[in-house]
Short mmCIF file of C-alpha atoms in Angstrom, two decimals:
data_model
loop_
_atom_site.label_atom_id
_atom_site.label_comp_id
_atom_site.label_asym_id
_atom_site.label_seq_id
_atom_site.Cartn_x
_atom_site.Cartn_y
_atom_site.Cartn_z
CA MET A 1 6.86 -34.72 20.52
CA ARG A 2 9.58 -32.14 21.03
CA ASN A 3 9.53 -29.37 23.63
CA PHE A 4 8.11 -26.17 22.19
CA GLU A 5 6.99 -22.63 22.90
CA PHE A 6 4.02 -21.21 21.04
CA GLN A 7 3.33 -17.50 21.03
CA ASN A 8 1.22 -15.67 18.47
CA THR A 9 0.02 -12.24 19.51
CA THR A 10 -1.62 -11.14 16.25
CA LYS A 11 -5.26 -10.21 16.71
CA ILE A 12 -7.30 -11.71 13.85
CA ILE A 13 -10.39 -9.74 12.77
CA PHE A 14 -12.20 -11.93 10.25
CA GLY A 15 -15.28 -11.46 8.11
CA LYS A 16 -17.45 -9.16 6.05
CA GLY A 17 -17.04 -5.43 6.55
CA THR A 18 -14.14 -5.79 8.97
CA GLU A 19 -12.01 -3.35 6.94
CA ASN A 20 -14.14 -0.58 8.46
CA ARG A 21 -12.49 -1.24 11.83
CA VAL A 22 -9.00 -0.37 10.63
CA GLY A 23 -9.03 3.18 12.04
CA GLU A 24 -10.08 1.93 15.47
CA GLU A 25 -7.36 -0.73 15.48
CA MET A 26 -4.58 1.50 14.11
CA SER A 27 -5.34 4.22 16.67
CA ARG A 28 -4.15 1.80 19.36
CA ILE A 29 -0.67 1.50 17.86
CA GLY A 30 0.04 4.80 16.05
CA LYS A 31 -1.06 8.35 15.35
CA LYS A 32 1.01 9.03 12.23
CA ILE A 33 1.29 6.02 9.99
CA LEU A 34 2.72 4.80 6.71
CA LEU A 35 0.04 3.30 4.45
CA HIS A 36 1.90 0.74 2.33
CA TYR A 37 0.35 -1.10 -0.61
CA GLY A 38 0.95 -2.43 -4.11
CA SER A 39 -0.54 -1.31 -7.39
CA GLY A 40 -3.97 0.10 -8.12
CA SER A 41 -6.01 -2.98 -7.21
CA ILE A 42 -7.05 -1.67 -3.80
CA ILE A 43 -8.19 1.56 -5.45
CA LYS A 44 -10.23 -0.27 -8.10
CA SER A 45 -11.88 -2.48 -5.47
CA GLY A 46 -12.90 0.48 -3.33
CA LEU A 47 -10.83 -0.73 -0.39
CA TYR A 48 -8.49 2.26 -0.53
CA ASP A 49 -11.33 4.76 0.01
CA LYS A 50 -12.77 2.70 2.86
CA VAL A 51 -9.38 2.53 4.57
CA LYS A 52 -8.69 6.24 4.17
CA ASP A 53 -12.15 7.11 5.49
CA SER A 54 -11.76 4.89 8.55
CA LEU A 55 -8.31 6.30 9.31
CA LYS A 56 -9.59 9.86 8.93
CA LYS A 57 -12.44 9.23 11.37
CA ALA A 58 -9.86 7.95 13.87
CA ASN A 59 -7.81 11.18 13.45
CA ILE A 60 -4.80 9.28 12.15
CA GLU A 61 -2.32 11.16 9.96
CA VAL A 62 -1.40 9.17 6.87
CA VAL A 63 1.70 9.12 4.67
CA GLU A 64 1.47 6.82 1.65
CA LEU A 65 3.91 4.58 -0.19
CA GLY A 66 2.56 2.35 -2.95
CA GLY A 67 4.31 0.41 -5.67
CA VAL A 68 5.00 -2.93 -3.98
CA LYS A 69 5.65 -5.64 -6.58
CA PRO A 70 5.51 -9.45 -6.32
CA ASN A 71 8.79 -10.71 -4.85
CA PRO A 72 9.03 -7.37 -2.97
CA ARG A 73 12.12 -5.32 -3.68
CA LEU A 74 14.80 -4.02 -1.36
CA ASP A 75 14.96 -0.64 -3.10
CA LEU A 76 11.33 0.15 -2.16
CA VAL A 77 12.00 -1.04 1.39
CA LYS A 78 14.88 1.42 1.68
CA GLU A 79 12.69 4.18 0.24
CA GLY A 80 10.08 3.36 2.88
CA ILE A 81 12.64 3.44 5.68
CA GLU A 82 13.83 6.91 4.69
CA LEU A 83 10.25 8.15 4.32
CA CYS A 84 9.32 6.88 7.79
CA ARG A 85 12.33 8.56 9.34
CA LYS A 86 11.70 11.85 7.54
CA GLU A 87 8.00 11.92 8.48
CA ASN A 88 8.44 10.56 12.05
CA ILE A 89 6.14 7.64 11.35
CA ASP A 90 5.19 5.63 14.44
CA ALA A 91 3.36 2.64 12.85
CA ILE A 92 2.75 1.00 9.48
CA LEU A 93 -0.43 -0.29 7.85
CA ALA A 94 0.08 -2.78 5.01
CA VAL A 95 -2.85 -3.33 2.66
CA GLY A 96 -2.56 -6.15 0.13
CA GLY A 97 -1.09 -9.61 -0.12
CA GLY A 98 2.08 -11.10 1.28
CA SER A 99 4.34 -8.89 -0.80
CA ALA A 100 2.93 -5.68 0.70
CA ILE A 101 3.06 -7.16 4.20
CA ASP A 102 6.62 -8.46 3.80
CA SER A 103 7.77 -5.10 2.46
CA ALA A 104 6.10 -3.34 5.40
CA LYS A 105 7.78 -5.69 7.87
CA ALA A 106 11.19 -4.98 6.35
CA ILE A 107 10.55 -1.24 6.58
CA ALA A 108 9.37 -1.64 10.18
CA MET A 109 12.58 -3.35 11.27
CA GLY A 110 14.80 -1.06 9.21
CA VAL A 111 13.59 2.26 10.64
CA PRO A 112 15.17 1.90 14.13
CA TYR A 113 18.33 0.20 12.81
CA ASN A 114 21.43 2.32 12.18
CA GLY A 115 22.90 0.04 9.53
CA ASP A 116 21.77 -1.37 6.19
CA VAL A 117 18.48 -3.27 6.53
CA TRP A 118 19.91 -5.99 4.26
CA ASP A 119 22.19 -6.93 7.19
CA PHE A 120 19.21 -8.72 8.74
CA PHE A 121 18.72 -10.83 5.63
CA GLU A 122 22.43 -11.65 5.40
CA ARG A 123 22.29 -12.67 9.08
CA LYS A 124 24.82 -10.03 10.03
CA ALA A 125 22.50 -8.38 12.56
CA GLU A 126 19.72 -9.36 14.96
CA ILE A 127 16.34 -7.65 14.90
CA LYS A 128 16.02 -5.83 18.23
CA ALA A 129 13.33 -3.26 17.45
CA ALA A 130 10.61 -2.62 14.89
CA LEU A 131 7.73 -0.24 14.31
CA PRO A 132 4.32 -1.73 15.16
CA LEU A 133 2.38 -3.03 12.19
CA GLY A 134 -1.22 -3.65 11.21
CA VAL A 135 -2.41 -5.36 8.03
CA ILE A 136 -5.45 -5.77 5.80
CA LEU A 137 -5.07 -8.95 3.79
CA THR A 138 -6.41 -9.10 0.22
CA LEU A 139 -4.63 -12.19 -1.11
CA PRO A 140 -4.37 -15.34 1.04
CA ALA A 141 -1.06 -17.06 0.33
CA THR A 142 2.03 -16.30 2.38
CA GLY A 143 0.55 -16.28 5.89
CA SER A 144 2.61 -13.15 6.55
CA GLU A 145 -0.43 -11.56 8.20
CA SER A 146 0.39 -13.36 11.47
CA SER A 147 3.86 -14.81 10.96
CA THR A 148 7.27 -13.70 12.19
CA ARG A 149 8.84 -13.79 8.73
CA THR A 150 9.52 -11.48 5.80
CA VAL A 151 11.15 -12.32 2.47
CA ILE A 152 12.74 -9.62 0.30
CA SER A 153 14.45 -9.64 -3.11
CA ASN A 154 17.73 -7.79 -3.60
CA THR A 155 17.72 -7.32 -7.36
CA GLU A 156 21.18 -5.76 -7.35
CA LEU A 157 22.72 -8.93 -5.89
CA GLY A 158 20.19 -11.35 -7.40
CA LYS A 159 19.31 -12.69 -3.95
CA LYS A 160 16.00 -13.44 -2.26
CA TYR A 161 16.36 -13.99 1.48
CA GLY A 162 14.16 -14.12 4.55
CA ALA A 163 14.46 -12.73 8.06
CA GLY A 164 12.32 -13.14 11.13
CA SER A 165 11.52 -12.11 14.69
CA GLN A 166 8.58 -12.10 17.06
CA LEU A 167 8.79 -8.31 16.70
CA LEU A 168 7.52 -8.65 13.14
CA ARG A 169 4.19 -10.22 13.99
CA PRO A 170 1.48 -7.71 13.07
CA GLN A 171 -0.48 -6.29 15.98
CA PHE A 172 -3.69 -7.06 14.11
CA ALA A 173 -4.76 -8.56 10.80
CA ILE A 174 -8.07 -7.79 9.10
CA LEU A 175 -9.27 -10.61 6.84
CA ASN A 176 -12.34 -10.01 4.67
CA PRO A 177 -12.74 -12.81 2.10
CA GLU A 178 -14.93 -10.54 -0.05
CA PHE A 179 -11.79 -8.80 -1.29
CA CYS A 180 -10.67 -12.08 -2.88
CA PHE A 181 -13.67 -12.24 -5.24
CA THR A 182 -11.90 -10.36 -8.03
CA LEU A 183 -8.55 -12.13 -7.76
CA PRO A 184 -7.39 -13.51 -11.12
CA PRO A 185 -7.42 -17.34 -11.24
CA TYR A 186 -3.63 -17.40 -11.54
CA GLN A 187 -3.18 -15.44 -8.30
CA THR A 188 -5.71 -17.61 -6.51
CA ALA A 189 -3.85 -20.73 -7.64
CA CYS A 190 -0.40 -19.37 -6.76
CA GLY A 191 -1.67 -18.46 -3.31
CA ALA A 192 -3.08 -21.95 -2.80
CA VAL A 193 0.23 -23.57 -3.72
CA ASP A 194 2.10 -21.27 -1.35
CA MET A 195 -0.13 -22.05 1.63
CA LEU A 196 -0.14 -25.78 0.79
CA SER A 197 3.66 -25.69 0.64
CA HIS A 198 3.81 -24.05 4.07
CA VAL A 199 2.00 -27.05 5.47
CA LEU A 200 4.12 -29.56 3.54
CA GLU A 201 7.32 -27.99 4.90
CA ARG A 202 6.00 -28.81 8.37
CA TYR A 203 4.40 -32.15 7.56
CA PHE A 204 7.53 -33.89 6.28
CA SER A 205 9.21 -33.97 9.65
CA ILE A 206 11.64 -36.40 11.22
CA GLU A 207 9.44 -36.54 14.33
CA LYS A 208 7.66 -39.86 14.85
CA ASP A 209 5.36 -38.88 17.72
CA SER A 210 3.40 -36.00 16.23
CA ASP A 211 -0.06 -37.43 15.62
CA LEU A 212 -2.04 -34.32 16.55
CA THR A 213 -0.12 -31.92 14.32
CA ASP A 214 0.03 -34.56 11.56
CA ARG A 215 -3.75 -34.59 11.50
CA LEU A 216 -4.02 -30.82 11.76
CA CYS A 217 -1.69 -30.56 8.77
CA GLU A 218 -3.66 -33.15 6.81
CA ALA A 219 -6.99 -31.43 7.49
CA THR A 220 -5.56 -28.07 6.47
CA MET A 221 -4.17 -29.50 3.23
CA GLN A 222 -7.46 -31.20 2.40
CA SER A 223 -9.34 -27.95 2.98
CA ILE A 224 -6.93 -25.98 0.78
CA ILE A 225 -7.26 -28.49 -2.06
CA LYS A 226 -11.05 -28.69 -1.88
CA ASN A 227 -11.70 -24.97 -1.55
CA THR A 228 -9.20 -23.89 -4.19
CA LEU A 229 -11.11 -25.91 -6.76
CA LEU A 230 -14.41 -24.45 -5.53
CA ALA A 231 -13.10 -20.87 -5.52
CA LEU A 232 -11.76 -21.19 -9.06
CA LYS A 233 -15.11 -22.55 -10.23
CA ASN A 234 -17.20 -19.88 -8.46
CA PRO A 235 -14.91 -16.89 -7.68
CA HIS A 236 -17.63 -14.90 -5.88
CA ASP A 237 -18.65 -17.72 -3.52
CA TYR A 238 -17.89 -16.45 -0.02
CA ALA A 239 -17.69 -19.90 1.59
CA PRO A 240 -14.59 -21.31 -0.19
CA ARG A 241 -12.92 -17.90 -0.19
CA SER A 242 -13.31 -17.69 3.58
CA GLU A 243 -11.96 -21.21 4.08
CA LEU A 244 -8.90 -20.40 1.96
CA MET A 245 -8.23 -17.12 3.71
CA TRP A 246 -8.27 -18.73 7.15
CA ALA A 247 -6.31 -21.78 5.96
CA GLY A 248 -3.56 -19.50 4.65
CA THR A 249 -3.22 -17.98 8.11
CA ILE A 250 -3.29 -21.31 9.95
CA ALA A 251 -0.71 -22.74 7.53
CA HIS A 252 1.94 -20.25 8.65
CA ASN A 253 1.08 -18.94 12.12
CA ASP A 254 3.35 -21.57 13.80
CA LEU A 255 0.55 -23.67 15.28
CA LEU A 256 1.35 -26.55 12.92
CA ASP A 257 5.03 -26.40 13.96
CA THR A 258 4.38 -27.32 17.56
CA GLY A 259 6.29 -30.32 18.84
CA ARG A 260 8.02 -31.12 15.54
CA THR A 261 10.98 -30.21 13.37
CA THR A 262 10.31 -28.39 10.12
CA GLU A 263 11.90 -28.64 6.68
CA TRP A 264 11.99 -25.46 4.50
CA SER A 265 14.42 -26.74 1.88
CA CYS A 266 11.87 -26.38 -0.94
CA HIS A 267 11.31 -22.73 -0.10
CA SER A 268 15.06 -22.08 -0.18
CA ILE A 269 15.42 -23.92 -3.49
CA GLU A 270 12.49 -21.98 -4.98
CA HIS A 271 13.76 -18.62 -3.74
CA GLU A 272 16.70 -19.02 -6.08
CA LEU A 273 14.28 -19.51 -8.97
CA SER A 274 12.21 -16.43 -8.24
CA ALA A 275 15.33 -14.36 -7.46
CA LYS A 276 16.90 -15.31 -10.80
CA TYR A 277 13.83 -15.41 -13.03
CA ASP A 278 11.26 -13.34 -11.08
CA ILE A 279 8.59 -16.03 -11.44
CA ALA A 280 5.68 -16.18 -9.00
CA HIS A 281 6.66 -17.89 -5.76
CA GLY A 282 3.65 -20.21 -5.86
CA ALA A 283 4.42 -21.27 -9.42
CA GLY A 284 8.00 -22.04 -8.46
CA LEU A 285 6.89 -24.12 -5.49
CA ALA A 286 4.52 -26.13 -7.71
CA ILE A 287 7.57 -27.09 -9.76
CA ILE A 288 10.02 -27.74 -6.92
CA PHE A 289 7.94 -29.57 -4.33
CA PRO A 290 7.05 -32.66 -6.42
CA ALA A 291 10.67 -32.90 -7.58
CA TRP A 292 11.91 -32.76 -3.97
CA MET A 293 9.38 -35.41 -2.96
CA LYS A 294 10.51 -37.77 -5.73
CA TYR A 295 14.11 -37.30 -4.64
CA VAL A 296 13.68 -37.83 -0.88
CA TYR A 297 10.64 -40.08 -0.35
CA LYS A 298 12.68 -43.22 0.31
CA ARG A 299 14.00 -41.61 3.50
CA ASP A 300 10.58 -42.33 5.07
CA VAL A 301 8.32 -44.18 2.67
CA MET A 302 5.58 -44.65 5.25
CA ARG A 303 5.25 -40.92 5.87
CA PHE A 304 4.76 -40.34 2.16
CA ALA A 305 2.31 -43.23 2.03
CA GLN A 306 0.44 -41.68 4.97
CA PHE A 307 0.32 -38.38 3.07
CA ALA A 308 -1.11 -40.13 0.01
CA ASN A 309 -3.69 -42.03 2.02
CA ARG A 310 -4.88 -39.31 4.39
CA VAL A 311 -4.70 -36.26 2.10
CA PHE A 312 -5.63 -37.70 -1.30
CA GLY A 313 -7.47 -40.85 -0.24
CA VAL A 314 -5.08 -43.22 -2.03
CA SER A 315 -5.69 -46.80 -0.89
CA MET A 316 -2.85 -48.06 1.26
CA ASP A 317 -0.91 -50.86 -0.40
CA TYR A 318 0.41 -52.65 2.68
CA GLN A 319 2.41 -55.07 0.57
CA ASN A 320 4.06 -52.22 -1.34
CA PRO A 321 3.78 -48.87 0.52
CA GLU A 322 6.22 -47.32 -1.97
CA ARG A 323 3.54 -47.62 -4.62
CA THR A 324 1.16 -45.67 -2.37
CA ALA A 325 3.80 -43.04 -1.69
CA LEU A 326 4.48 -42.47 -5.39
CA GLU A 327 0.76 -42.26 -6.12
CA GLY A 328 0.47 -39.47 -3.54
CA ILE A 329 3.21 -37.47 -5.25
CA GLU A 330 1.47 -37.99 -8.58
CA GLN A 331 -1.84 -36.83 -7.12
CA LEU A 332 -0.19 -33.63 -5.87
CA GLU A 333 1.06 -32.95 -9.39
CA VAL A 334 -2.42 -33.69 -10.77
CA PHE A 335 -3.89 -31.09 -8.39
CA PHE A 336 -1.34 -28.49 -9.47
CA LYS A 337 -2.17 -29.18 -13.11
CA ARG A 338 -5.91 -28.90 -12.41
CA ILE A 339 -5.38 -25.35 -11.13
CA ASN A 340 -3.13 -24.51 -14.11
CA MET A 341 0.12 -24.37 -12.21
CA PRO A 342 3.37 -25.43 -13.89
CA VAL A 343 5.04 -28.62 -12.65
CA ARG A 344 8.19 -28.48 -14.79
CA LEU A 345 10.87 -25.83 -15.27
CA SER A 346 10.46 -26.16 -19.01
CA GLU A 347 6.89 -24.88 -18.67
CA VAL A 348 8.24 -21.52 -17.50
CA ASN A 349 11.09 -21.50 -20.05
CA ILE A 350 13.86 -22.35 -17.59
CA GLY A 351 16.60 -24.66 -18.85
CA THR A 352 19.81 -26.11 -17.49
CA GLU A 353 22.12 -23.14 -17.84
CA ASP A 354 21.74 -21.70 -14.30
CA LEU A 355 20.97 -24.83 -12.26
CA GLY A 356 24.47 -25.30 -10.88
CA PHE A 357 24.75 -21.63 -9.94
CA MET A 358 21.41 -21.71 -8.11
CA ALA A 359 22.24 -24.97 -6.32
CA LYS A 360 25.36 -23.39 -4.82
CA ARG A 361 23.38 -20.38 -3.57
CA CYS A 362 20.89 -22.34 -1.45
CA PHE A 363 22.94 -22.91 1.68
CA ARG A 364 21.72 -20.72 4.51
CA GLY A 365 20.37 -23.47 6.74
CA ASN A 366 22.24 -25.96 8.88
CA PRO A 367 25.64 -25.47 10.57
CA ASP A 368 27.00 -28.50 8.72
CA GLY A 369 26.42 -26.80 5.38
CA THR A 370 23.41 -28.88 4.38
CA LEU A 371 19.88 -27.74 3.68
CA GLY A 372 16.79 -29.16 5.38
CA THR A 373 16.18 -31.69 8.16
CA PHE A 374 14.05 -34.48 6.68
CA TYR A 375 16.75 -35.25 4.12
CA PRO A 376 19.77 -32.96 4.58
CA LEU A 377 20.73 -31.83 1.08
CA ASN A 378 24.14 -30.94 -0.28
CA THR A 379 24.85 -29.01 -3.48
CA GLU A 380 24.74 -32.14 -5.63
CA ASP A 381 21.38 -33.14 -4.13
CA ILE A 382 19.90 -29.74 -4.89
CA LEU A 383 21.21 -29.84 -8.44
CA ASN A 384 19.62 -33.25 -8.88
CA ILE A 385 16.29 -31.87 -7.63
CA TYR A 386 16.50 -29.03 -10.14
CA LYS A 387 17.20 -31.59 -12.85
CA LEU A 388 14.22 -33.70 -11.76
CA ALA A 389 12.12 -30.55 -12.12
CA LEU A 390 13.14 -29.95 -15.74
#
């Protein structure tokens, strides 16, 4: 196990009716806030009125900015930064899924910065200050409610990059699984793939002595798989919705990182897909992850066999562990198909024409110009993974 530091200061407020505490919690971090959200879903669900009422009772002045889209856009972030400066906003409340939270984080770090907020995503500047942030989560997926990361799309440049800092962890996160009841099946499934992928990026590590976090990862993956199927079958069942909402947080709050290296190549490879074609991040990951696994599994066959055995219950073939490993990859694809996720680029009408271009755009990782740690990838490797995904 490697040396590590673990620090997560986000206060989690979980359960039924917890949205009514938002005024109390926000009053601790700001008196004039930006309320940031997506489309009209929070209005239709009644959450918007509850939030506004709670904030009013806490004597908090509210300025609003809606319109966040999936794969949140830089242009709205810049609009939010200017609005915060004009109105002297001292804190931000994000209400929605990972897109709203990521957009709010980017606004929060852009307000005190004198330059272009995109500098942080191009790694030209270090985040040294940010407005405090609170969130109400309505779509479990990205784990952004207690993570250090934000991912933003620059549509002008066709880029989708991430940035991160401990300063971006929300001060609090309110998680009420009841607000997931009306999620469309597609969004539920995309969210499940995203949180499962967060665990996989940690699970396929080069560390050999990581038994505790291996088993934490395996348990989290099993819970995601089981409860996704249950939630899709009975959307208004609180039990699986609550398990998924908490699993999404655990998958990306850095606990599962402790003592091990992490991978993240699949996320980088997928970001090029969603930047170019604006497909859902979860759908892109369902396509890329199995292809990556098929390409790299021989680097550590026993780890893939362990994944197959412990997560999907595949019987260990001790005479031929490669057979077990391949069965595990197949079972992952079967799960994605069961929840109506694509597993091939052709299923989302993506062909070969842009694969080389996207492969060249992936390198933002290691100093040696490769991507990932489990199997350091070069441009040709990434192109081959795209081709495997066709």
